[in-house]
mmCIF file of C-alpha atoms in Angstrom:
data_model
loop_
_atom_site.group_PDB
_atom_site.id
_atom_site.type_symbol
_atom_site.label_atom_id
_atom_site.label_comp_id
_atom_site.label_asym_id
_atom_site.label_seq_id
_atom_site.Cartn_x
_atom_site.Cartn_y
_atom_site.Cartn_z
ATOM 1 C CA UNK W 188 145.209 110.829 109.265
ATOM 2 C CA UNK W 189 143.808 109.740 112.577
ATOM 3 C CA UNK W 190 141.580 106.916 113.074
ATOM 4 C CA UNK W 191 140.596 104.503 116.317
ATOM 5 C CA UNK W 192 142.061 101.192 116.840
ATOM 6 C CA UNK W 193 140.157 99.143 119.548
ATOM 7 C CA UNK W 194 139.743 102.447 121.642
ATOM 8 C CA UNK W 195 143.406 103.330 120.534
ATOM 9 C CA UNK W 196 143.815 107.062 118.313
ATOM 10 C CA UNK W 197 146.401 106.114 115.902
ATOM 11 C CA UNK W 198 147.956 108.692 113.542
ATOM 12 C CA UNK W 199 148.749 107.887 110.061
ATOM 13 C CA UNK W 200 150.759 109.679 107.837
ATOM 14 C CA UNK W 201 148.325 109.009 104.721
ATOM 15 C CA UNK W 202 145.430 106.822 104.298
ATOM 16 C CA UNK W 203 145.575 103.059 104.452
ATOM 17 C CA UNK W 204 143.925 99.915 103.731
ATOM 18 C CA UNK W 205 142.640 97.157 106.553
ATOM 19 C CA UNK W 206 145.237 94.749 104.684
ATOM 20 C CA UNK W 207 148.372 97.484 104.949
ATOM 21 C CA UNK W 208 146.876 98.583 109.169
ATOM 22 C CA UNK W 209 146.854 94.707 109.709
ATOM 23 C CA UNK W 210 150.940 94.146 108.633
ATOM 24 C CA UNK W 211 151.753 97.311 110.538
ATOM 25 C CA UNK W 212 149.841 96.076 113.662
ATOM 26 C CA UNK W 213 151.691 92.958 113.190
ATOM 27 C CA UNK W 214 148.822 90.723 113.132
ATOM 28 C CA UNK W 215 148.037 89.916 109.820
ATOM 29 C CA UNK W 216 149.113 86.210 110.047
ATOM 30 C CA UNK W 217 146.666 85.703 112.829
ATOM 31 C CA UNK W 218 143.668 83.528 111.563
ATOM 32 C CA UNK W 219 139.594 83.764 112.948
ATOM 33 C CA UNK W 220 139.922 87.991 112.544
ATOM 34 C CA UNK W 221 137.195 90.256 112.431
ATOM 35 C CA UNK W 222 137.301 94.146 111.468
ATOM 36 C CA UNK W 223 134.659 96.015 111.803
ATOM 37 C CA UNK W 224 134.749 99.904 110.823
ATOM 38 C CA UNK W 225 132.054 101.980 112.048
ATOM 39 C CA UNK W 226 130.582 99.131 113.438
ATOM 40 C CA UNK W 227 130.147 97.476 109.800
ATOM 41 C CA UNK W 228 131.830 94.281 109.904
ATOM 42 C CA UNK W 229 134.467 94.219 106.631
ATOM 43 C CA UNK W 230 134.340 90.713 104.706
ATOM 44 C CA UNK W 231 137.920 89.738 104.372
ATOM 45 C CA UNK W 232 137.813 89.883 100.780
ATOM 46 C CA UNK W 233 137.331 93.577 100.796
ATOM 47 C CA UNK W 234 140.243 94.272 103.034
ATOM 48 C CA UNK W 235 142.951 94.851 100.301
ATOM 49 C CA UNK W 236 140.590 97.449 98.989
ATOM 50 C CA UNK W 237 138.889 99.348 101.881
ATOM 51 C CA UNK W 238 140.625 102.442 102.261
ATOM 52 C CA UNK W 239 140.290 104.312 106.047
ATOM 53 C CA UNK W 240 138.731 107.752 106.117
ATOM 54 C CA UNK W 241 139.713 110.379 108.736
ATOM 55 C CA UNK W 242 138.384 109.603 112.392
ATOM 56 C CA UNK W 243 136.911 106.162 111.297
ATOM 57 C CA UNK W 244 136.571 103.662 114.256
ATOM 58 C CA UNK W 245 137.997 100.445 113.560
ATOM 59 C CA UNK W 246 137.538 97.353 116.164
ATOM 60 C CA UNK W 247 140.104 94.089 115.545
ATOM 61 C CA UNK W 248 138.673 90.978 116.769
ATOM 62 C CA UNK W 249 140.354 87.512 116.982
ATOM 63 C CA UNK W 250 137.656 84.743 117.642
ATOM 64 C CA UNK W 251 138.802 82.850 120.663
ATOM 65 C CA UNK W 252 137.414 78.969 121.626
ATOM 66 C CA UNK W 253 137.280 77.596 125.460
ATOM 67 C CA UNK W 254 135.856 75.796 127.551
#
């Protein structure tokens, strides 16, 4: 399965979840994330259970604070 990461093309060797493409991306322990797929932004409680589709577009962000 292929699918976009930030701009990225990713292969996959089956289909996977936001949850399971967050631990492999190693960033699953980060708090203030976003995911949008397709440009509809995933509430976090539906990660464990949205399941990627072949050539979606996915965009991680982590909220950021400054000054």
């Amino acid at each position: 399965m292929t699918i976009l990461v930030n701009n990225q093309t990713i292969e996959y060797p089956e289909s996977l979840t936001i949850a399971a493409l967050l631990e492999d991306q190693l960033v699953q322990h980060l708090k203030g994330l976003a995911i949008a797929v397709n440009d509809v932004v995933i509430p976090k409680s539906d990660w464990a259970k949205t399941v990627f589709q072949q050539n979606d577009s996915i965009t991680i962000i982590r909220a950021s604070q400054g000054g």
